Amino acid sequence: MTDKRPLRSAQWFGTTDKNGFMYRSWMKNQGIPDHEFHGKPIIGICNTWSELTPCNAHFRKIAEHVKKGVLEAGGFPVEFPVFSSGESNLRPTAMLTRNLASMDVEESIRGNPVDAVVLLTGCDKTTPALLMGAASCDVPAIVVTGGPMLNGKHNGRDIGAGTIVWQMHEAYKGGLISLDEFLSAEAGMSRSAGTCNTMGTASTMACMAEALGTSLPHNAAIPAVDARRYVLAHLSGMRIVEMVREDLRLSRVLTRQAFENAIRVNAAIGGSTNAVIHLKAIAGRIGVELELDDWTRIGRGMPTLVDLQPSGRFLMEEFYYAGGLPAVIRRLGEHDLLPHPDALTVNGRSLWENCAQAPIYGTDEVIRTLDNPLRADGGICVLRGNLAPAGAVLKPSAATPALMTHRGRAVVFEDFDDYKARIADPELDVDETCVLVMKNCGPKGYPGMAEVGNMGLPPKVLAKGITDMVRISDARMSGTAYGTVVLHVAPEAAAGGPLAAVRNGDMIELDCNAGRLHLDIDDEELARRLADWQPPHGLRWDGGYRRLYVDHVLQADQGCDFDFLVGCRGADVPRHSH
Ligand code: FES
């Protein structure tokens, strides 16, 4: 199917007046011949390459392969940089700049002569940021992620990026391993280009992009350094040119049905809790209503099939070799567990057409069968109650089953600094039956909502060999982390949510089966405490982007987007400036 409508880019390059002269002339300083400007779809390659985002540091090579595909299909590729929110280096947290990056993407697309975009994403926040920005423009777009790192190696065994840090640091704090032993794993953890190789947030969001239909099949799992990653980049470059001709814009792919498929797939892969926030934000940009309760309705109780760390044993390399995401989707579809098999994907075929014949390799250990899942009750557990009126989440596959119904005494930390100052204090009145509560780490309280929700346990508890306790906060948690950790409590403490009213010694009830999170004090007492509440000192930042962030960020249940960014504003061409 071809479309003869004028190209968007023709409004820059397609005229013989003064403006057309100027737009073409300056571009020609790059050695571009005149015929390139007449009738070829112009494909923006939106690149989050940065040496400060090590997970995306190989993207120049990926971009070159995308360009080859674009050229082969008769398009004109133009690569441009956008803000790269790298998880490992950016302080206080890369989440602080997800929305900034999305604004960069949106305005770069709308203001420039591009007919479609290839989104080069990898590290956690880059995938949602680029999808959010492109969705607000509703142009044809295809996601190419950078792929996961090869398996980490240490002491003769495979180790997972991120997850091993949490595990070994706890062991070191508990006195079970030496500092030398802890540090010796450093070089072996990250030994190739690519993103974290666990089912952390980067892998989860790559799977979400594929499940949503915004990337070609297998995009999520091909290792970063596997030649097939470059083939996929090439094919994506070819395909985006056809998408322009078919006018296959994001709004035809990112439908309500696509998000429901993604929620189901997230359960099957044991995906990160961060997906709850990012899918809500992406949906908001394209005008799809998505609520926290959709995660209960569509995802809760779904078996987790993919046996990857942090919930399970393997890493992304094995996941790809076992068949990758198409194999998981095939397993779901064969049991009528794919809500919308007909959802359209960027290759013009339905999700089910792409996956129905997907090969599944090996012995069903990595991608397990429905009758032998990693966890029978995967998905995301959404919790509500007087402690989280707008909701909170917990990842059952990463939790200790025995702790998912628990009543315990609150040990309260007013913020992350307070936690760090006191958690190792031998005098801290805490044991493994307690519930660790941390306040003021939500979107406004710790601007960006840092991944500190998986508070490390007190050393005196670790020393007993205990590895998990119930923890509750308004923070997020790294997708590589694990534990019985209640996250995203909304409204957050810094916005005056009930979490702010919890005091040492209060009893807290967690009941994952009932979806309940309850502070065991009477309503009058809770109201009294909240009436006395004062915003934490220093909440309003003096200026700059951070001030904008605190003033406009929405709560976790609303996806932490800015209130003024929600919605699709299209890609109407702005007027000339000359
Ligand atoms: Fe970039 Fe994990 S730190 S993907």
XYZ file of C-alpha atoms and ligand atoms in Angstrom:
582
model
C 0.000 0.000 0.000
C 1.427 3.381 -0.935
C 0.260 6.846 -0.160
C 0.643 9.757 -2.532
C 0.055 12.507 0.025
C 2.817 15.137 0.163
C 5.662 14.468 2.495
C 5.862 16.533 5.646
C 9.459 17.354 4.783
C 8.321 18.885 1.480
C 7.170 21.886 3.506
C 10.860 22.614 4.048
C 12.534 21.339 0.915
C 9.785 21.159 -1.695
C 9.459 24.801 -2.742
C 11.425 27.044 -5.092
C 10.926 30.201 -3.044
C 13.339 31.889 -0.667
C 12.535 29.469 2.160
C 13.148 26.328 0.081
C 16.444 27.840 -1.063
C 17.533 28.443 2.510
C 16.512 25.066 3.910
C 18.237 23.166 1.109
C 21.276 25.359 0.847
C 22.418 24.968 4.433
C 21.862 21.221 4.341
C 23.977 21.055 1.179
C 27.029 22.102 3.173
C 27.126 18.441 4.277
C 27.715 17.338 0.690
C 24.135 16.319 -0.039
C 23.247 16.370 -3.769
C 20.147 18.225 -4.913
C 18.134 15.165 -5.900
C 18.036 13.951 -2.289
C 15.647 16.786 -1.461
C 12.953 15.889 -3.954
C 10.457 13.216 -3.029
C 12.481 11.021 -0.681
C 11.051 10.352 2.804
C 13.354 11.966 5.318
C 13.957 9.656 8.253
C 15.167 11.122 11.522
C 17.393 8.813 13.528
C 16.858 9.976 17.068
C 20.037 8.971 18.867
C 20.615 8.746 22.620
C 24.297 7.966 22.095
C 26.513 9.240 24.872
C 29.754 8.119 26.453
C 28.160 9.106 29.749
C 25.399 6.583 29.094
C 27.586 3.487 28.787
C 24.581 1.320 27.933
C 24.074 3.426 24.770
C 27.728 4.119 23.938
C 27.690 1.795 20.896
C 24.787 3.588 19.208
C 26.799 5.300 16.496
C 27.411 1.909 14.935
C 23.737 0.988 15.236
C 22.811 4.302 13.596
C 25.096 3.487 10.657
C 23.211 0.242 10.066
C 19.851 2.013 10.305
C 21.098 4.468 7.682
C 22.063 1.646 5.330
C 18.522 0.304 5.556
C 16.952 3.729 5.009
C 19.131 4.321 1.949
C 18.386 0.893 0.536
C 14.649 1.560 0.787
C 14.929 4.939 -0.939
C 14.818 7.216 2.085
C 17.112 10.011 3.218
C 18.477 9.419 6.753
C 19.355 12.279 9.086
C 20.745 11.497 12.513
C 20.186 13.862 15.424
C 21.068 13.726 19.126
C 18.645 13.970 21.999
C 19.211 14.100 25.735
C 20.547 10.775 26.969
C 19.182 9.862 30.412
C 21.797 7.347 31.520
C 20.928 5.372 34.606
C 24.366 4.608 35.964
C 25.904 8.097 36.101
C 23.143 10.671 36.290
C 22.487 12.129 39.726
C 20.215 12.350 41.573
C 18.446 9.887 39.237
C 17.929 9.479 35.492
C 14.196 9.594 36.096
C 14.538 13.308 36.847
C 15.384 13.861 33.177
C 13.028 11.370 31.486
C 10.469 14.109 30.880
C 13.177 16.577 29.829
C 14.394 14.071 27.233
C 10.835 13.514 26.041
C 10.431 17.263 25.506
C 13.701 17.324 23.555
C 12.464 14.463 21.348
C 9.043 15.996 20.789
C 10.316 19.420 19.786
C 13.177 17.979 17.716
C 10.677 15.994 15.672
C 8.060 18.703 15.323
C 10.472 21.484 14.472
C 12.544 19.607 11.914
C 12.015 18.344 8.352
C 11.466 14.681 9.187
C 8.708 12.405 7.922
C 9.307 9.617 10.432
C 11.764 8.609 13.134
C 13.806 5.637 14.222
C 14.161 5.792 18.001
C 17.527 4.480 19.236
C 16.941 3.573 22.864
C 18.600 1.385 25.460
C 19.221 2.452 29.031
C 16.116 2.446 31.238
C 14.693 5.926 30.740
C 15.664 6.376 27.116
C 12.996 3.977 25.834
C 10.010 5.622 27.545
C 11.374 9.123 26.961
C 11.671 8.651 23.210
C 8.330 6.889 22.902
C 6.667 9.648 24.934
C 8.122 12.397 22.760
C 7.331 10.647 19.481
C 3.816 9.761 20.669
C 3.078 13.417 21.381
C 3.891 14.093 17.697
C 2.179 10.985 16.322
C 4.558 10.431 13.428
C 5.547 7.008 12.038
C 8.160 5.682 14.456
C 10.029 2.462 15.066
C 12.094 1.557 18.133
C 15.546 0.006 17.842
C 17.066 -0.745 21.226
C 20.771 -1.261 21.787
C 20.412 -4.791 23.127
C 21.590 -6.312 26.396
C 25.179 -6.925 27.484
C 26.643 -10.407 27.297
C 26.388 -12.420 30.502
C 28.598 -11.163 33.288
C 31.256 -13.575 34.519
C 32.780 -13.822 37.982
C 34.413 -16.665 39.875
C 33.427 -19.128 37.184
C 29.738 -18.282 37.177
C 27.340 -15.994 35.347
C 26.414 -12.769 37.120
C 23.661 -10.312 36.274
C 24.155 -6.556 35.904
C 22.735 -4.731 38.878
C 21.395 -7.777 40.664
C 24.860 -8.977 41.636
C 25.622 -5.569 43.127
C 22.635 -5.788 45.461
C 23.441 -9.405 46.380
C 27.154 -8.935 47.014
C 26.731 -5.641 48.849
C 24.277 -7.234 51.257
C 26.708 -10.124 51.760
C 29.535 -7.669 52.406
C 27.461 -5.619 54.883
C 26.476 -8.818 56.663
C 30.145 -9.723 56.998
C 29.793 -12.757 54.743
C 32.352 -11.647 52.112
C 35.366 -9.309 52.143
C 35.632 -5.893 50.497
C 38.160 -7.325 48.015
C 35.757 -10.049 47.067
C 32.961 -7.508 46.586
C 35.061 -5.245 44.363
C 36.484 -8.103 42.334
C 33.147 -8.610 40.552
C 33.228 -5.084 39.098
C 35.012 -5.718 35.807
C 33.287 -9.004 35.067
C 29.766 -7.622 35.466
C 29.874 -5.229 32.510
C 32.069 -6.895 29.926
C 30.445 -5.865 26.640
C 28.446 -3.047 25.119
C 24.762 -3.013 25.929
C 22.152 -2.593 28.619
C 21.753 -4.490 31.889
C 21.380 -8.163 31.047
C 18.876 -9.000 33.784
C 15.135 -8.471 33.389
C 15.684 -5.012 34.810
C 13.998 -1.883 33.589
C 15.975 -1.594 30.333
C 15.159 -5.170 29.298
C 11.597 -4.747 30.498
C 11.071 -1.582 28.493
C 12.663 -3.169 25.420
C 10.148 -6.020 25.821
C 7.358 -3.505 26.324
C 8.329 -1.688 23.106
C 8.195 -4.999 21.259
C 4.926 -6.110 22.904
C 3.366 -2.734 22.124
C 4.206 -3.383 18.484
C 6.610 -0.455 18.145
C 9.657 -2.520 17.165
C 10.396 -5.434 14.880
C 10.177 -8.947 16.396
C 13.209 -9.954 18.470
C 14.325 -6.388 19.023
C 14.208 -6.781 22.813
C 16.614 -9.642 23.333
C 19.277 -9.826 20.609
C 22.538 -9.169 22.492
C 24.124 -5.793 21.816
C 27.205 -7.277 20.191
C 25.447 -9.987 18.165
C 25.625 -9.281 14.423
C 21.884 -9.891 14.254
C 21.374 -6.659 16.220
C 22.852 -4.789 13.261
C 20.710 -6.737 10.828
C 17.663 -5.720 12.830
C 18.796 -2.086 12.734
C 19.192 -2.334 8.955
C 15.745 -3.902 8.518
C 14.200 -1.267 10.784
C 15.732 1.423 8.567
C 14.162 -0.199 5.519
C 10.815 -0.617 7.212
C 10.448 2.964 8.433
C 10.578 4.200 4.846
C 7.643 1.942 3.981
C 5.816 3.161 7.081
C 5.949 6.709 5.748
C 4.402 5.543 2.493
C 1.714 3.655 4.455
C 1.173 6.571 6.867
C 1.561 4.037 9.689
C 1.713 6.493 12.565
C 2.155 5.659 16.240
C -1.530 6.203 17.013
C -2.387 3.156 14.866
C 0.052 1.018 16.852
C -0.172 2.439 20.371
C -3.810 1.574 20.929
C -5.543 0.586 24.138
C -5.269 -3.022 22.895
C -1.510 -2.716 22.529
C -1.148 -1.536 26.130
C -3.291 -4.421 27.377
C -1.045 -6.855 25.503
C 2.007 -5.203 27.047
C 0.624 -5.504 30.592
C 0.030 -9.220 30.040
C 3.499 -9.679 28.578
C 5.052 -7.808 31.501
C 3.580 -10.413 33.834
C 4.930 -13.267 31.726
C 8.461 -11.859 31.656
C 8.522 -10.856 35.353
C 9.078 -7.255 34.269
C 10.100 -4.266 36.322
C 7.700 -2.213 38.427
C 9.008 0.819 36.551
C 6.937 -0.351 33.568
C 3.806 0.697 35.464
C 4.971 4.312 35.508
C 6.402 4.385 31.989
C 3.454 2.713 30.223
C 1.080 5.149 31.907
C 3.193 8.079 30.718
C 3.439 6.762 27.131
C -0.302 6.030 27.043
C -1.037 9.530 28.269
C 0.921 11.023 25.393
C -1.111 9.176 22.736
C -4.484 9.678 24.436
C -5.022 6.136 25.754
C -6.622 5.815 29.184
C -4.649 3.421 31.363
C -5.222 3.006 35.083
C -3.386 1.223 37.884
C -6.310 -1.154 38.218
C -5.709 -2.319 34.629
C -2.568 -3.976 35.974
C -4.709 -5.964 38.397
C -7.396 -6.780 35.861
C -5.078 -7.785 33.015
C -1.814 -8.795 34.639
C -2.385 -10.012 38.192
C -2.365 -13.748 38.663
C -0.678 -14.316 35.317
C 2.144 -16.828 35.542
C 5.712 -15.612 35.137
C 7.220 -17.742 32.389
C 10.624 -16.162 31.886
C 13.189 -17.436 34.380
C 15.482 -14.416 34.405
C 17.214 -12.588 37.222
C 16.286 -10.811 39.465
C 13.217 -13.052 39.881
C 14.845 -16.201 38.467
C 18.124 -17.664 37.269
C 19.116 -16.726 33.723
C 20.092 -13.616 31.769
C 19.085 -11.937 28.513
C 21.591 -13.898 26.439
C 19.884 -17.161 27.341
C 16.518 -15.497 26.796
C 17.428 -14.703 23.198
C 18.868 -18.137 22.560
C 15.648 -19.703 23.915
C 13.495 -17.753 21.461
C 13.175 -14.277 22.948
C 9.949 -12.351 23.320
C 8.167 -13.844 20.270
C 8.440 -17.250 21.964
C 6.826 -15.879 25.139
C 4.024 -14.276 23.153
C 3.490 -17.547 21.297
C 3.179 -19.381 24.625
C 0.593 -16.850 25.813
C -1.338 -16.901 22.543
C -1.497 -20.687 22.396
C -3.303 -20.598 25.753
C -5.628 -17.723 24.800
C -3.748 -15.453 27.177
C -2.847 -12.758 24.667
C -5.687 -10.262 25.073
C -5.491 -8.773 21.563
C -3.686 -10.986 19.043
C -4.822 -8.722 16.182
C -3.047 -5.605 17.491
C -1.104 -3.979 14.662
C 2.685 -3.743 14.821
C 5.165 -1.596 12.950
C 5.903 -4.258 10.333
C 2.274 -4.067 9.207
C 1.433 -7.473 10.626
C -0.449 -8.277 13.806
C 1.370 -9.246 16.991
C 0.076 -12.777 16.632
C 1.071 -13.059 12.979
C 4.592 -12.146 14.080
C 4.736 -14.700 16.884
C 2.429 -17.639 16.091
C 5.237 -19.676 14.516
C 8.069 -18.342 16.676
C 10.573 -21.093 17.491
C 11.110 -22.005 21.130
C 14.503 -23.576 21.719
C 15.955 -25.669 24.532
C 14.365 -27.437 27.422
C 11.733 -24.931 28.574
C 13.975 -23.846 31.408
C 14.451 -20.220 30.360
C 11.018 -19.714 28.817
C 8.940 -21.996 30.942
C 5.638 -23.619 30.175
C 2.274 -22.534 31.554
C 2.061 -25.651 33.698
C 5.531 -25.122 35.158
C 5.925 -21.361 35.566
C 8.573 -19.558 37.577
C 5.801 -18.050 39.671
C 2.122 -18.841 39.339
C 1.101 -15.373 40.492
C 3.250 -12.970 38.507
C 2.259 -9.560 37.302
C 2.167 -6.458 39.394
C 0.305 -6.422 42.681
C -1.567 -3.138 43.063
C -2.220 -2.218 46.679
C -4.664 0.269 48.122
C -5.759 1.272 51.590
C -5.568 4.160 54.004
C -1.775 4.207 53.536
C -1.979 4.418 49.723
C -5.349 5.852 48.656
C -4.124 6.353 45.077
C -2.288 3.063 45.023
C 1.072 1.378 45.483
C 2.715 -1.557 43.747
C 4.699 -4.680 44.610
C 6.337 -7.215 42.306
C 5.260 -10.670 43.522
C 7.841 -12.563 41.494
C 10.639 -10.700 43.300
C 9.052 -11.004 46.759
C 9.181 -13.649 49.483
C 5.821 -15.456 49.387
C 5.630 -15.766 53.175
C 5.976 -11.997 53.601
C 3.264 -11.054 51.139
C 0.766 -11.270 53.966
C 2.367 -9.607 56.948
C 1.626 -7.408 59.935
C 4.556 -5.648 61.506
C 5.793 -2.736 63.561
C 6.879 0.300 61.567
C 10.479 1.460 61.768
C 10.329 4.874 60.127
C 12.954 6.853 58.251
C 12.002 10.420 57.387
C 13.994 10.369 54.138
C 16.870 8.579 52.417
C 19.517 10.503 54.371
C 17.867 9.500 57.632
C 17.798 5.892 56.439
C 21.500 5.942 55.544
C 22.414 7.577 58.847
C 20.621 5.067 61.078
C 20.177 1.731 59.301
C 23.523 0.364 60.483
C 23.142 1.653 64.042
C 23.389 -1.362 66.381
C 20.959 0.473 68.697
C 18.246 0.696 66.029
C 15.165 -0.993 67.460
C 14.440 -3.381 64.627
C 14.135 -7.074 63.878
C 13.069 -9.073 60.849
C 9.366 -8.907 61.736
C 9.359 -5.110 61.463
C 8.301 -3.078 58.428
C 10.878 -0.566 57.177
C 9.146 2.648 56.097
C 10.874 5.433 54.199
C 9.216 8.785 53.424
C 9.931 11.668 51.071
C 11.431 9.696 48.181
C 8.559 10.160 45.726
C 8.436 12.258 42.532
C 8.532 15.575 44.431
C 10.171 14.497 47.679
C 13.353 13.156 46.076
C 12.876 14.920 42.788
C 12.916 12.219 40.170
C 11.682 9.498 42.526
C 14.957 7.680 43.028
C 15.351 3.917 42.963
C 15.952 3.610 46.674
C 12.815 1.684 47.657
C 14.664 -1.608 48.091
C 16.302 -0.384 51.288
C 19.131 -2.658 52.324
C 18.355 -4.534 55.527
C 19.893 -3.605 58.878
C 23.274 -5.367 59.269
C 22.186 -6.967 62.521
C 19.279 -8.614 60.676
C 21.500 -9.638 57.752
C 23.960 -11.196 60.158
C 21.233 -13.678 61.166
C 21.096 -14.849 57.561
C 17.795 -13.019 56.933
C 17.592 -11.722 53.350
C 14.178 -10.080 53.127
C 11.848 -7.846 55.124
C 8.749 -5.872 54.184
C 9.748 -2.411 53.031
C 7.402 0.448 52.116
C 8.128 3.789 50.471
C 7.031 6.275 47.843
C 10.261 5.594 45.927
C 10.877 3.375 42.910
C 13.096 0.297 42.802
C 15.626 -0.744 40.213
C 14.285 -3.437 37.954
C 17.381 -5.438 38.837
C 16.462 -5.438 42.542
C 14.268 -7.809 44.510
C 12.501 -8.265 47.822
C 9.096 -7.779 49.428
C 9.130 -4.115 48.586
C 6.059 -1.878 48.393
C 6.772 0.995 46.032
C 5.213 4.079 44.418
C 2.962 4.817 47.417
C 0.623 7.578 46.234
C 0.056 10.291 47.107
C 3.670 10.551 48.224
C 4.694 11.821 51.664
C 6.085 15.100 50.311
C 2.679 15.847 48.778
C 0.962 15.249 52.124
C -0.026 11.623 51.498
C -0.799 9.364 54.476
C 2.711 7.904 54.323
C 3.799 11.180 55.904
C 1.745 10.323 58.996
C 3.364 6.972 59.830
C 5.233 6.924 63.147
C 7.638 4.487 64.743
C 5.723 1.695 66.440
C 2.559 1.946 64.296
C 1.359 -1.410 63.056
C 1.116 -1.890 59.284
C -0.751 -4.626 57.463
C 0.229 -5.843 54.001
C -2.103 -8.282 52.272
C -1.140 -8.859 48.650
C -3.973 -11.293 48.018
C -6.508 -8.692 49.034
C -4.520 -5.822 47.477
C -4.494 -4.043 50.834
C -1.993 -1.745 52.547
C -3.277 -0.530 55.872
C -1.945 1.702 58.631
C -3.540 0.402 61.784
C -4.618 3.641 63.430
C -8.136 5.038 63.543
C -9.357 7.540 60.965
C -9.511 10.427 63.437
C -5.910 9.929 64.506
C -4.776 9.747 60.874
C -6.676 12.946 60.069
C -5.149 14.669 63.123
C -1.621 13.721 62.115
C -2.150 14.852 58.532
C -3.603 18.176 59.694
C -0.348 18.781 61.588
C 1.802 17.817 58.603
C 4.314 20.324 57.242
C 5.992 19.987 53.826
C 9.599 18.852 54.200
C 12.142 21.628 54.252
C 13.756 22.375 50.910
C 11.049 20.811 48.774
C 10.878 23.744 46.375
C 14.060 23.958 44.391
C 15.384 27.428 43.727
C 15.137 27.404 39.970
C 15.989 25.818 36.683
C 14.630 22.562 35.349
C 14.405 21.066 38.829
C 11.983 23.761 39.902
C 9.862 23.021 36.824
C 9.987 19.346 37.736
C 8.777 19.715 41.307
C 6.062 22.160 40.311
C 4.599 20.028 37.520
C 5.376 16.346 38.050
C 2.335 14.097 38.475
C 2.151 11.362 41.079
C 3.333 7.795 40.401
C -0.135 6.450 39.626
C -0.319 9.101 36.869
C 3.010 8.107 35.326
C 5.147 10.959 36.723
C 4.726 12.939 33.506
C 4.448 16.704 33.692
C 0.861 17.903 33.884
C 1.377 20.112 30.808
C 2.944 17.350 28.674
C 0.115 14.821 28.819
C -1.552 14.427 25.426
C -0.821 14.239 21.719
C -0.084 17.578 20.074
C 0.561 16.233 16.582
C 3.256 17.200 14.111
C 1.759 20.164 12.288
C 4.619 22.026 10.673
C 5.487 25.234 12.520
C 5.672 28.454 10.468
C 8.884 29.714 8.894
C 11.252 31.933 10.834
C 12.668 33.603 7.776
Fe 21.710 1.369 31.713
Fe 21.066 -0.704 33.408
S 22.252 1.080 33.815
S 20.507 -0.377 31.344
